[in-house]
Short mmCIF file of C-alpha atoms in Angstrom, two decimals:
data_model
loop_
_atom_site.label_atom_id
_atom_site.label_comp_id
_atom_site.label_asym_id
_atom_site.label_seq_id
_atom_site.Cartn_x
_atom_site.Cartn_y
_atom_site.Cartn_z
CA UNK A 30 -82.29 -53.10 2.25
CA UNK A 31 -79.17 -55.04 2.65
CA UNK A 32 -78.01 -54.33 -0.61
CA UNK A 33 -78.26 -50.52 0.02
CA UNK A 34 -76.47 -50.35 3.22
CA UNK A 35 -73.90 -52.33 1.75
CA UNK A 36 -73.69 -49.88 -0.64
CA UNK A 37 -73.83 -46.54 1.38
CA UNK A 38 -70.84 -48.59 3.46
CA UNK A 39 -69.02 -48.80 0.07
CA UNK A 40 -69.36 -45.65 -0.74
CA UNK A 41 -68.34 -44.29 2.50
CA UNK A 42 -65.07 -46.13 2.68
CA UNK A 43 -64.03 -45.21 -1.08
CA UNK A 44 -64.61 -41.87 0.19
CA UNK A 45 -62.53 -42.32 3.26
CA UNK A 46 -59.88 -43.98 1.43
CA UNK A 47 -59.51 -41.42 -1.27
CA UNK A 48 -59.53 -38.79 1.87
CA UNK A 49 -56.53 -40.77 3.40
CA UNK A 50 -54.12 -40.58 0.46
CA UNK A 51 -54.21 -37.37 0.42
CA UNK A 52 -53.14 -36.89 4.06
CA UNK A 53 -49.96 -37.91 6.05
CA UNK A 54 -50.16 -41.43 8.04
CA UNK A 55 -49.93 -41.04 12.07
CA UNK A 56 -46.40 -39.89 12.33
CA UNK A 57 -46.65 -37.21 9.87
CA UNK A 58 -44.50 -36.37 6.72
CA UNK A 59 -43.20 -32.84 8.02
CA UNK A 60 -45.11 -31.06 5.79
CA UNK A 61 -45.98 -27.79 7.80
CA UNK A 62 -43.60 -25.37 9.32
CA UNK A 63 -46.13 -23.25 11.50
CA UNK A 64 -49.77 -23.47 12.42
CA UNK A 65 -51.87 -21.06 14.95
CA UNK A 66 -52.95 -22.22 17.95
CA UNK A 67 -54.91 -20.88 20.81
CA UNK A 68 -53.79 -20.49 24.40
CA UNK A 69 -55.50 -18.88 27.75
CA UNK A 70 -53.35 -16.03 26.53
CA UNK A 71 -54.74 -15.92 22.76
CA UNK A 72 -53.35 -16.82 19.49
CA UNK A 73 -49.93 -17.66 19.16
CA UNK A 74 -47.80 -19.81 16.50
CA UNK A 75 -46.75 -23.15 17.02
CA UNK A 76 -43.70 -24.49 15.48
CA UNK A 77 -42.99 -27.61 13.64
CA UNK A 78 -40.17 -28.82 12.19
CA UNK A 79 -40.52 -29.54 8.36
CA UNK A 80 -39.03 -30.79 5.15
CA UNK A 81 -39.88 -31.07 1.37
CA UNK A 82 -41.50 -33.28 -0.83
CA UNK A 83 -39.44 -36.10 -2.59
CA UNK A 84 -39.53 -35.42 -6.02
CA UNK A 85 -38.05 -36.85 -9.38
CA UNK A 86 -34.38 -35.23 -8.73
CA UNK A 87 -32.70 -36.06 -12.40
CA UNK A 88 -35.19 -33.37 -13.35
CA UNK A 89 -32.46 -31.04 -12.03
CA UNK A 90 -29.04 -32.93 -12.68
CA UNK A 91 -26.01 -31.90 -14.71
CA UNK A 92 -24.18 -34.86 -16.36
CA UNK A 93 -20.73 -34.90 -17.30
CA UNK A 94 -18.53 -37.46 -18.79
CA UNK A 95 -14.82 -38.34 -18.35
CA UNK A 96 -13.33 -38.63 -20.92
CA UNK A 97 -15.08 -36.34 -22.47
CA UNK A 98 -15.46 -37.63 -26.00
CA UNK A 99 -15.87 -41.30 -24.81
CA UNK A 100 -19.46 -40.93 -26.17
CA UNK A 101 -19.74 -42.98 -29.87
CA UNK A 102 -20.54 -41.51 -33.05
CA UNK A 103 -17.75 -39.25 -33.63
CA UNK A 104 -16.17 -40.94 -35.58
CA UNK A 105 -19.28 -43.00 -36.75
CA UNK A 106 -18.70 -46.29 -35.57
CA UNK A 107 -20.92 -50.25 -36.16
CA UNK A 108 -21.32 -52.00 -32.81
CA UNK A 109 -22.70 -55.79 -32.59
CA UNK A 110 -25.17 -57.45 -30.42
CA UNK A 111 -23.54 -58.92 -27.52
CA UNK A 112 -26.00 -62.16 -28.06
CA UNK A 113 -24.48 -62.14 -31.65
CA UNK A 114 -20.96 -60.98 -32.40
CA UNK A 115 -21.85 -61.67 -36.17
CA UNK A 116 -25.19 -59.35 -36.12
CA UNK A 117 -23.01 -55.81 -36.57
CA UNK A 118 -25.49 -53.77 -38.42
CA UNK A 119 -26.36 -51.39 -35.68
CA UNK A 120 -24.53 -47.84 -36.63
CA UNK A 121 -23.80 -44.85 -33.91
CA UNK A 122 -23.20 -41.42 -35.54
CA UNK A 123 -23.21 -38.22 -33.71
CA UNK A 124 -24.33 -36.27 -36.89
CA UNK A 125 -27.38 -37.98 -37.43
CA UNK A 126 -30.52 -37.77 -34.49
CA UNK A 127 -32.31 -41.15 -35.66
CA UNK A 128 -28.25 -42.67 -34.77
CA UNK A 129 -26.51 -40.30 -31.85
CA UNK A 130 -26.44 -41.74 -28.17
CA UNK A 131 -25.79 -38.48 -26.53
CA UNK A 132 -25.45 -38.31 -22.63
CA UNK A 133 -29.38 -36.71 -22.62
CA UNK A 134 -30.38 -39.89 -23.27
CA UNK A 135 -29.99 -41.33 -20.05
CA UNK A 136 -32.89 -39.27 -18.45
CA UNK A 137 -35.69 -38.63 -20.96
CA UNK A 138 -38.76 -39.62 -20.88
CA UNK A 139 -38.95 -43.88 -21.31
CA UNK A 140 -41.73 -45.31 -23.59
CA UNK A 141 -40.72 -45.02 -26.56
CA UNK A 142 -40.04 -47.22 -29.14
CA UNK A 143 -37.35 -48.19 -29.69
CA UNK A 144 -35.88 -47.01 -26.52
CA UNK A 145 -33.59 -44.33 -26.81
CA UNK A 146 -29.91 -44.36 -24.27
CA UNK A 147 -26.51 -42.96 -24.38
CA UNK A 148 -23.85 -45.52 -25.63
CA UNK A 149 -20.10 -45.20 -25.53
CA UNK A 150 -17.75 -46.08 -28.10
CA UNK A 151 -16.73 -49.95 -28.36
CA UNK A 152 -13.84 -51.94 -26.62
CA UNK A 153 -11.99 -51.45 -29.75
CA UNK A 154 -8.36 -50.29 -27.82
CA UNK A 155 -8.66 -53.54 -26.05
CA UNK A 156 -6.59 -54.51 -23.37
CA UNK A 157 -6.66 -50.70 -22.88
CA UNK A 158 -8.98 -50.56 -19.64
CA UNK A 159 -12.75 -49.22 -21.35
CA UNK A 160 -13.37 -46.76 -17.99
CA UNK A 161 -15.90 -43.88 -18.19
CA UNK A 162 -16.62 -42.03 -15.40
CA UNK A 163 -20.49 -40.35 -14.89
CA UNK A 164 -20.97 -37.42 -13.19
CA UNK A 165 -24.19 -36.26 -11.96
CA UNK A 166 -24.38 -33.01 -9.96
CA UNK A 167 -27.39 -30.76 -8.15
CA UNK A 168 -24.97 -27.72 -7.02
CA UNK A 169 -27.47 -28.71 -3.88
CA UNK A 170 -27.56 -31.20 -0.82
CA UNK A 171 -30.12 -34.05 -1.54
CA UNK A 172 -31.57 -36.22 1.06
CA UNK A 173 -32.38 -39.49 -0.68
CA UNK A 174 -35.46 -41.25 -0.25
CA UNK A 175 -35.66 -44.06 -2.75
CA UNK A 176 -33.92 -46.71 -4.68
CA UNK A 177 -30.72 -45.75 -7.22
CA UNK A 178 -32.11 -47.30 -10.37
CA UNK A 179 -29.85 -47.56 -14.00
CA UNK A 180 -30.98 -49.11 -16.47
CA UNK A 181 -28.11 -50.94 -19.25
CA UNK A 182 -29.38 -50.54 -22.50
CA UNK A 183 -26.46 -53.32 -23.09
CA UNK A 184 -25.47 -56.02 -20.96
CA UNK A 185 -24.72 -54.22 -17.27
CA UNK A 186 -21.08 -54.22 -16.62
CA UNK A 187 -18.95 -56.77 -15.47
CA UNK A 188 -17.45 -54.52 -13.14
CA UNK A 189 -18.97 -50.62 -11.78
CA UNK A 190 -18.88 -48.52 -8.11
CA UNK A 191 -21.54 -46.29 -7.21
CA UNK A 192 -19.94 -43.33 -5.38
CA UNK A 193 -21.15 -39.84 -3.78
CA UNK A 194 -19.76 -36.59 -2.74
CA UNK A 195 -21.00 -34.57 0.25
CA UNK A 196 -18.68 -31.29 -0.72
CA UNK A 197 -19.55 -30.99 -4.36
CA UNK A 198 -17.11 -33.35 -5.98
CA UNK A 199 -14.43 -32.50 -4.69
CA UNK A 200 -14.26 -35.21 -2.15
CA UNK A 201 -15.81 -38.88 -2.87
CA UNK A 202 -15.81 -42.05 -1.25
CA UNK A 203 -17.75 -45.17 -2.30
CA UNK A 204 -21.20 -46.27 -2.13
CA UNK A 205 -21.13 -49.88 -3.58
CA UNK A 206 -19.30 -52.30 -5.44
CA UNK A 207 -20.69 -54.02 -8.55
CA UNK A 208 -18.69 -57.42 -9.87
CA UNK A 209 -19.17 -60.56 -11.84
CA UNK A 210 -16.18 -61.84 -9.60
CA UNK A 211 -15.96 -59.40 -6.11
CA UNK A 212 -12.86 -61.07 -4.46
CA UNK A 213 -10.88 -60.75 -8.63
CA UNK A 214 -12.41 -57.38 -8.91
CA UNK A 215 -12.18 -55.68 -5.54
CA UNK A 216 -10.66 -58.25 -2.91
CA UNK A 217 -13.88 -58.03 -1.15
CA UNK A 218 -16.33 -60.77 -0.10
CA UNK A 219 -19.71 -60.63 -2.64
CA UNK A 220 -22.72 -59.65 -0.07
CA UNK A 221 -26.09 -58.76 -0.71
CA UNK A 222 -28.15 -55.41 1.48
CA UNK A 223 -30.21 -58.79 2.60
CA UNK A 224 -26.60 -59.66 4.59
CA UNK A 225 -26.93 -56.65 6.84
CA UNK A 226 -28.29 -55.74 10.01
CA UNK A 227 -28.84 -52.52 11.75
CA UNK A 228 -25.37 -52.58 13.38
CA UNK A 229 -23.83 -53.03 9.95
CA UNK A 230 -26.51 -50.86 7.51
CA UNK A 231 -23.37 -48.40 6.85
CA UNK A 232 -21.39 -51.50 5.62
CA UNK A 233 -19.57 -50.57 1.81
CA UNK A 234 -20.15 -54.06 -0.13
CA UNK A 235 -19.64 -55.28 -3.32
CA UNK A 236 -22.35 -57.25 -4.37
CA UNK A 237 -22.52 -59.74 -7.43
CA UNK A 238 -26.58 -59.32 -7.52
CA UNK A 239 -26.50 -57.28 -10.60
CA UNK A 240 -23.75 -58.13 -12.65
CA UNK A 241 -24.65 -61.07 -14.72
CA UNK A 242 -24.27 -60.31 -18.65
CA UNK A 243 -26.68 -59.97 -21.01
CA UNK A 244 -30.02 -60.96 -20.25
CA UNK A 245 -33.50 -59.28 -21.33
CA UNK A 246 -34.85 -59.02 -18.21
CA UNK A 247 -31.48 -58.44 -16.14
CA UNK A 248 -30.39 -54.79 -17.11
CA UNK A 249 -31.44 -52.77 -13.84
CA UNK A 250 -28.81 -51.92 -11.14
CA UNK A 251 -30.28 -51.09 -7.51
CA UNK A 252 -28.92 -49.25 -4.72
CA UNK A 253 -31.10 -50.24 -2.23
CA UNK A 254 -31.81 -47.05 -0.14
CA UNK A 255 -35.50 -48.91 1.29
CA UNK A 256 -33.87 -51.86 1.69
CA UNK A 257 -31.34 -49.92 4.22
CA UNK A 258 -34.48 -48.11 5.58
CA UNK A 259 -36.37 -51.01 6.43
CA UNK A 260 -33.88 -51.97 9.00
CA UNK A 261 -35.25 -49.48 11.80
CA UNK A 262 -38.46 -48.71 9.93
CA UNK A 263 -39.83 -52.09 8.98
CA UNK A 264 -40.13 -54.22 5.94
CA UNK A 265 -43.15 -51.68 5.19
CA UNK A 266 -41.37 -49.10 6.33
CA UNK A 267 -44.87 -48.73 8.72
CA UNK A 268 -42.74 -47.56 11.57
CA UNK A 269 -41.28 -44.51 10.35
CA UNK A 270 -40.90 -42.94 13.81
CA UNK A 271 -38.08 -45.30 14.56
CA UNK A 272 -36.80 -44.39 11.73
CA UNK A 273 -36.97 -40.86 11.91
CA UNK A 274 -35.26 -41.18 15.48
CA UNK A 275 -32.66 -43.13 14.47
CA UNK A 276 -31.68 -40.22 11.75
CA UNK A 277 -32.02 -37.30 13.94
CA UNK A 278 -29.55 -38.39 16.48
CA UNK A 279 -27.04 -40.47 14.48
CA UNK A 280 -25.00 -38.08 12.12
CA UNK A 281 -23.27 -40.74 10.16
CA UNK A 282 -26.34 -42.63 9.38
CA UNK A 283 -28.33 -39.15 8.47
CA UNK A 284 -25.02 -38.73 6.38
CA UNK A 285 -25.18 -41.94 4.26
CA UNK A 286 -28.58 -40.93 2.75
CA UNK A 287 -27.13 -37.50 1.94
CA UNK A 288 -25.53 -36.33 -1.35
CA UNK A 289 -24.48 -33.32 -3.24
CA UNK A 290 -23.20 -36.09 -6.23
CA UNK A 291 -23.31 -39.16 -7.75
CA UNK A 292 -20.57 -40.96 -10.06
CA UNK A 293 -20.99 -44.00 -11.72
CA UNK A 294 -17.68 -45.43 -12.04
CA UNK A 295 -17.52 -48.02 -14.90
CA UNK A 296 -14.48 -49.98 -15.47
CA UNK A 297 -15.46 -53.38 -17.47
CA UNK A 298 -18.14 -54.03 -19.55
CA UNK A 299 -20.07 -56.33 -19.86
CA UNK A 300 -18.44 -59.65 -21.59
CA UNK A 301 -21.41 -62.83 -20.91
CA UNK A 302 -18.00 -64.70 -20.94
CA UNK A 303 -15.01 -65.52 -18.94
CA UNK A 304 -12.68 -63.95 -21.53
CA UNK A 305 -12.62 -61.39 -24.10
CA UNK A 306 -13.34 -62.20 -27.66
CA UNK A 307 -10.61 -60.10 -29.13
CA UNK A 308 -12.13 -61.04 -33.05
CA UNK A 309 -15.32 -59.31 -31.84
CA UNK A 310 -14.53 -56.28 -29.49
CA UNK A 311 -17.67 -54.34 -31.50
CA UNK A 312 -19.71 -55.88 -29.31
CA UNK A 313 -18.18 -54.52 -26.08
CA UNK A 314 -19.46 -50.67 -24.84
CA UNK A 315 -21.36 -49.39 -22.26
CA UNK A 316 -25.03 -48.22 -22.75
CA UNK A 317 -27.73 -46.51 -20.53
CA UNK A 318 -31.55 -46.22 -21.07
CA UNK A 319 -32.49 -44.40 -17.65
CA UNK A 320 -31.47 -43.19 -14.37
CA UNK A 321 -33.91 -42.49 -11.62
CA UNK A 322 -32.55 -40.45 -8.69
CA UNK A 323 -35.88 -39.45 -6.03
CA UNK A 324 -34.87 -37.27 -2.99
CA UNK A 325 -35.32 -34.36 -1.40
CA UNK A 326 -34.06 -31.19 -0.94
CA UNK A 327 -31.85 -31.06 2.41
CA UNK A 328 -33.28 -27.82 4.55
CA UNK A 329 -32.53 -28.87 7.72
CA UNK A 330 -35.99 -29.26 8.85
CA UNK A 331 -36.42 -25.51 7.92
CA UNK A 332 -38.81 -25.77 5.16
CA UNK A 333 -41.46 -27.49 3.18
CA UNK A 334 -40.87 -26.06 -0.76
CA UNK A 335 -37.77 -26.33 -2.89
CA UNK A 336 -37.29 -23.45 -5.78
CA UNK A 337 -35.30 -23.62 -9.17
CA UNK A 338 -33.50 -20.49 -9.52
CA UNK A 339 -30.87 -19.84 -11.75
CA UNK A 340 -30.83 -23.30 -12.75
CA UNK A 341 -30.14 -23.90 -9.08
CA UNK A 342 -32.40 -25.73 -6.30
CA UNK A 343 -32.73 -23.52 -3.38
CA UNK A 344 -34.98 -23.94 -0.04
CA UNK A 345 -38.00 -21.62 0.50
CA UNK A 346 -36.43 -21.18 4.39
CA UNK A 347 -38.84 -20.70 6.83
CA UNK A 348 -38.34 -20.06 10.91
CA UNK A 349 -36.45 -17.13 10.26
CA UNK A 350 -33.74 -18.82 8.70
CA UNK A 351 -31.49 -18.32 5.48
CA UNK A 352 -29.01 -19.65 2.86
CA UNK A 353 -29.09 -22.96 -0.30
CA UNK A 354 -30.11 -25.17 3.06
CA UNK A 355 -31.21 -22.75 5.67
CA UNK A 356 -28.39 -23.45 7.41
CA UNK A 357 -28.13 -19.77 8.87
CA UNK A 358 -29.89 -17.64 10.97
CA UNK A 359 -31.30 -14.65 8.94
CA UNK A 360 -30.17 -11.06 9.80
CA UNK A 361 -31.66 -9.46 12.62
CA UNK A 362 -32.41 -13.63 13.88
CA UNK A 363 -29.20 -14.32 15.60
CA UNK A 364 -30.74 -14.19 19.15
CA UNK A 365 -29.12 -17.76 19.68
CA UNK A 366 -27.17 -19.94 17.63
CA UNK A 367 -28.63 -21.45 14.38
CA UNK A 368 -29.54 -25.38 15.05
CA UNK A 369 -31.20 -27.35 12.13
CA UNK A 370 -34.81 -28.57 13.21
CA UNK A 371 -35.31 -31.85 14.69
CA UNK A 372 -37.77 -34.91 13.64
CA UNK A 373 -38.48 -35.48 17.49
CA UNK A 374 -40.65 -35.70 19.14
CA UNK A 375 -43.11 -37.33 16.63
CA UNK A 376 -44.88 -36.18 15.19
CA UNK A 377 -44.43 -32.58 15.21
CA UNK A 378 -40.51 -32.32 15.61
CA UNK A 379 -38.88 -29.50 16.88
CA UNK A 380 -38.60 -26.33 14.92
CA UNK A 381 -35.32 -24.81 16.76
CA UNK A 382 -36.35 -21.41 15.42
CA UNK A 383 -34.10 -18.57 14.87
CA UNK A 384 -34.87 -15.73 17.34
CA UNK A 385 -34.70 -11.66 16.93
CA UNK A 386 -31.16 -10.73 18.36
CA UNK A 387 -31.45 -8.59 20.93
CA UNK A 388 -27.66 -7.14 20.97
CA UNK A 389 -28.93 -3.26 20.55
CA UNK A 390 -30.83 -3.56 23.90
CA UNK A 391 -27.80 -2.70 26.36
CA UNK A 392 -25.71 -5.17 27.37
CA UNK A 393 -26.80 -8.64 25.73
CA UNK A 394 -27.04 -11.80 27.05
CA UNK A 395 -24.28 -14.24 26.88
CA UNK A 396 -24.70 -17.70 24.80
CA UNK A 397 -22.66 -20.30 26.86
CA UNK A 398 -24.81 -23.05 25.29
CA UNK A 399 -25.87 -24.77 22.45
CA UNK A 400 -29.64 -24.60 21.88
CA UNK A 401 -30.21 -28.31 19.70
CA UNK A 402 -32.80 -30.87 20.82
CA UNK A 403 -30.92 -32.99 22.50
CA UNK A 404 -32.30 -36.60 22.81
CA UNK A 405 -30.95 -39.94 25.20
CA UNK A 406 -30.58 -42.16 22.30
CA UNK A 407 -27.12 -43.86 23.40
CA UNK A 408 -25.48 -40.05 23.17
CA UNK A 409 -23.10 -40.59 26.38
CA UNK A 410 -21.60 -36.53 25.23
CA UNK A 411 -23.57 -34.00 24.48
CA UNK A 412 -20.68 -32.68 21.65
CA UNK A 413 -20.67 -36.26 20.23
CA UNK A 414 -21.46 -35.95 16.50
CA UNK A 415 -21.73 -39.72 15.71
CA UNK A 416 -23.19 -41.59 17.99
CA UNK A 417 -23.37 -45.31 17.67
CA UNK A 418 -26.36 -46.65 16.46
CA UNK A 419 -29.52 -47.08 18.96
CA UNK A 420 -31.34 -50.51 17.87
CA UNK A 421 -34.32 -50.17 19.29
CA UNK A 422 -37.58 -48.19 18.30
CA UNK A 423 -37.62 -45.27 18.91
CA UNK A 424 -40.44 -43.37 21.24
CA UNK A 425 -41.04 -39.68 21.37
CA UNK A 426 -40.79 -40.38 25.38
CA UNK A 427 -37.43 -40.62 24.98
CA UNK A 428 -36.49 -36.84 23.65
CA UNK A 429 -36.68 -33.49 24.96
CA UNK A 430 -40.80 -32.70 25.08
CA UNK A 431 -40.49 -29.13 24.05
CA UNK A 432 -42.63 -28.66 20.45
CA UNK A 433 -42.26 -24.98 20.55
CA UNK A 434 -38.57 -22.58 20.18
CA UNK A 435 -38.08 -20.43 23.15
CA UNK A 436 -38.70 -16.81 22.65
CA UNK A 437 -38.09 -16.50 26.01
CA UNK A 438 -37.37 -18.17 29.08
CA UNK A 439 -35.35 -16.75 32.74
CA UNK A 440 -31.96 -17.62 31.96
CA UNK A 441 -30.67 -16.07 28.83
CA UNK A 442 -33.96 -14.44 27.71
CA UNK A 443 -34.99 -12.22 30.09
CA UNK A 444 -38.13 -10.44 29.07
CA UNK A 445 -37.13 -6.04 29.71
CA UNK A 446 -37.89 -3.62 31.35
CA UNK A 447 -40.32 -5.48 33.91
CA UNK A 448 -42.38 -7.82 31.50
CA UNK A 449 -43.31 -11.23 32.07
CA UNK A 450 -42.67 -14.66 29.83
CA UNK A 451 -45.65 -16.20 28.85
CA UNK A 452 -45.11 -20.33 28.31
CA UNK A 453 -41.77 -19.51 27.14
CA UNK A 454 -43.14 -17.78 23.74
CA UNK A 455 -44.15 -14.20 24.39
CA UNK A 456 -43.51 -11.62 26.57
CA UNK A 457 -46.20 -9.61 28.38
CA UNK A 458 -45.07 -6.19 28.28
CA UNK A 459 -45.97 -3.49 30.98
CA UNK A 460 -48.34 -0.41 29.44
CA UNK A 461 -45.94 1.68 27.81
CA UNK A 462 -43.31 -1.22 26.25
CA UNK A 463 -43.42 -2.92 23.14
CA UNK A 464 -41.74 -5.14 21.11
CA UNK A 465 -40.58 -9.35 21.24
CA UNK A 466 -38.77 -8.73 24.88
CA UNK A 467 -40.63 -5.02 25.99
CA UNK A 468 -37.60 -3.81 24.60
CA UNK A 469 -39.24 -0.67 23.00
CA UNK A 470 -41.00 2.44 23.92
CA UNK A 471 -44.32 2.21 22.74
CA UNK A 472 -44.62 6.00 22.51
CA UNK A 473 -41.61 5.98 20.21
CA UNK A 474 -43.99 5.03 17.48
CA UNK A 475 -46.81 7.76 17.99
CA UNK A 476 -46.88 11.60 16.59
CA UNK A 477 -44.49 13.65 18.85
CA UNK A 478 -42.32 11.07 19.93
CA UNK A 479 -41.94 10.14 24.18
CA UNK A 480 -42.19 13.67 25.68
CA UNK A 481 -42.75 14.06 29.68
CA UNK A 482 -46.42 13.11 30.03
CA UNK A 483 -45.33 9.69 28.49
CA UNK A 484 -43.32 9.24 31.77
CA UNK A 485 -46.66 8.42 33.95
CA UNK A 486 -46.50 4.66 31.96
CA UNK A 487 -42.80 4.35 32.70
CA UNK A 488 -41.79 1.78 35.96
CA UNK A 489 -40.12 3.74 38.84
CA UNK A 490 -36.38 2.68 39.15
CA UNK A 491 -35.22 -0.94 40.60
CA UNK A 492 -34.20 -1.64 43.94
CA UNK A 493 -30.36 -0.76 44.84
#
């Protein structure tokens, strides 16, 4: 008897488990932009904000390389272990698939054997600086959402910034230092992400965690983007509502997890000694096995799927919205001015939908204010972009409670023509009036048009 309850118990938490992993935790992963619900005055739509899924982003990337022909095999060249300077029997030629390194190499599939990477050409010009800039692009905004990873197929390089562009390359300022030797390298103190705190987590450092040379087990790089994370969400990252907060009303910080592209900047390789061995300078070249990018697509909270058209990522925008990040009202949708959605209050967030514009009903309304959920965390000015960073968690009772976008309301949105706003999201229009603010006649739309009888339904004229 025991036995079998213990069983039916098992069984009912392996099927409650397996339920739970398909479903978002407590404060939601912004995965729905609209749902029905049902009010005293029937069925109406309720408004969320939402965002995609993080995916596997170097399944979209364009590489580039500068210089250009800094790749090895063309001429065919011998290289050497960097263990062994005497062991030089390992060939790169371009002509020749079982012995070309192109750029490719860096993002297909790992597993097999023997690993397959891009190399460059050796140190041979030494002193000559050996500097190779990679260039990864997306032609798209990407909100990042987990770790940088590369992977050195040789020794990882003695010196190497991580930088990102938020205009498409044409502008680029630095994400992190990599050294042997910081203070010789960059003149900057060697820190770890471990040194930070949530008044520092936008910090540049140069960190000497991942420059060591050769090793068999030491030929990952990190850019920590959980690490950074787990300052307002937890070392878990359980609390993801103070993260969440934290991002929607601090611009810079939302800013520093955003990319259009990356460039790996690498300037020394890796030696394993203090100097160069100028008898051996085969054994000297850069070499990378993998790169793992995971992010999302930036929509501005406008939708939930990200499309590959044109060999170009582009949101499938939802709340009436338009553009590579729905960061436009569509046509017809410009009742009020476009906002992006906002993560708060958890866990729904706040769609900020774009309305109908209502500019052919006589004279419209004036917009003399900006329509963005608006929250009290430490923003002193409502115009103040970057706000200095709130410490503490974050609760939904601290942001605007609306979950729904005005349709109307009896400032700006008057419902016409005698109708009456309903909760702010539809207008209930008098018999013979149609349309999102009773702006139409409903007889318009029936055989014969509005002739005299259709008067009866009309409202007498307004007071004087």
């Amino acid at each position: 008897m025991y036995l079998s309850r213990f069983l039916s118990l098992h069984a009912l938490w392996v099927t409650v488990s397996s339920v739970m992993q398909h479903y978002p935790s407590v404060w939601g992963h912004y995965d729905v932009c609209k749902t029905q619900i049902y009010t005293e005055e029937g069925k109406v739509w309720d408004y969320m904000a939402c965002q995609p899924e993080a995916r596997d982003m170097i399944k979209y990337v364009k590489v580039t390389l500068d210089p250009p022909d800094i790749t090895c095999g063309d001429p065919p060249e011998t290289f050497c272990a960097m263990g062994n300077p005497y062991m030089c029997n390992n060939e790169c030629d371009a002509s020749t698939q079982e012995l070309a390194h192109p750029p490719e190499l860096m993002f297909d599939l790992e597993g097999r054997h023997p690993s397959t990477f891009w190399q460059s050409t050796t140190w041979k010009d030494y002193p000559k600086p050996l500097h190779v800039n990679i260039t990864l692009s997306w032609n798209k905004t990407i909100e990042l959402t987990d770790n940088i990873v590369i992977t050195f197929e040789s020794g990882r390089p003695d010196q190497m910034i991580l930088e990102k562009s938020l205009d498409y390359g044409r502008t680029w300022q630095p994400y992190q230092y990599y050294a042997t030797d910081c203070l010789d390298a960059f003149h900057m103190d060697p820190k770890s992400v471990r040194d930070l705190s949530q008044h520092t987590v936008l910090e540049i450092i140069c960190t000497e965690e991942y420059s060591t040379g050769y090793m068999t087990n030491s030929k990952i790089i990190h850019f920590e983007i959980k690490d950074r994370f787990a300052f307002f969400a937890g070392p878990r990252l359980h609390n993801m509502a103070s993260l969440y907060g934290q991002l929607d009303t601090t611009k810079k910080l939302r800013d520093f997890f955003t990319i259009t592209d990356l460039r790996i900047r690498l300037l020394r390789p890796a030696t394993g000694e203090i100097y160069v061995d100028e008898q051996h300078l085969a054994r000297y070249f850069y070499a990378i096995s993998d790169i793992r990018v995971y992010g999302r697509c930036k929509c501005n909270l406008h939708a939930t799927g990200c499309k590959e058209e044109n060999k170009r990522l582009l949101c499938e925008c939802e709340h009436n919205t338009t553009g590579p990040d729905c960061g436009k009202c569509k046509k017809n949708y410009q009742g009020r001015p476009w906002s992006p959605g906002s993560y708060l209050p958890i866990p729904k967030g706040t769609a900020n939908i774009c309305i109908p514009s209502i500019s052919s009903i006589g004279n419209p309304p004036k917009f003399d204010r900006i329509w963005p959920n608006i929250s009290s965390l430490e923003v002193s000015k409502p115009n103040q972009v970057a706000p200095k960073l709130a410490m503490s968690t974050v609760s939904s009772v601290q942001v605007a409670n609306h979950k729904r976008a005005n349709v109307c309301d009896n400032e700006l949105l008057h419902c016409q023509n005698g109708g009456t706003c309903i909760n702010n999201v539809r207008c209930q229009c008098p018999p013979a009036y149609t349309g999102i603010l009773c702006e139409k006649l409903k007889c318009e739309r029936e055989p014969g048009g509005c002739g005299p009888s259709s008067a009866r339904g009309l409202p007498g004229p307004g007071p004087l």
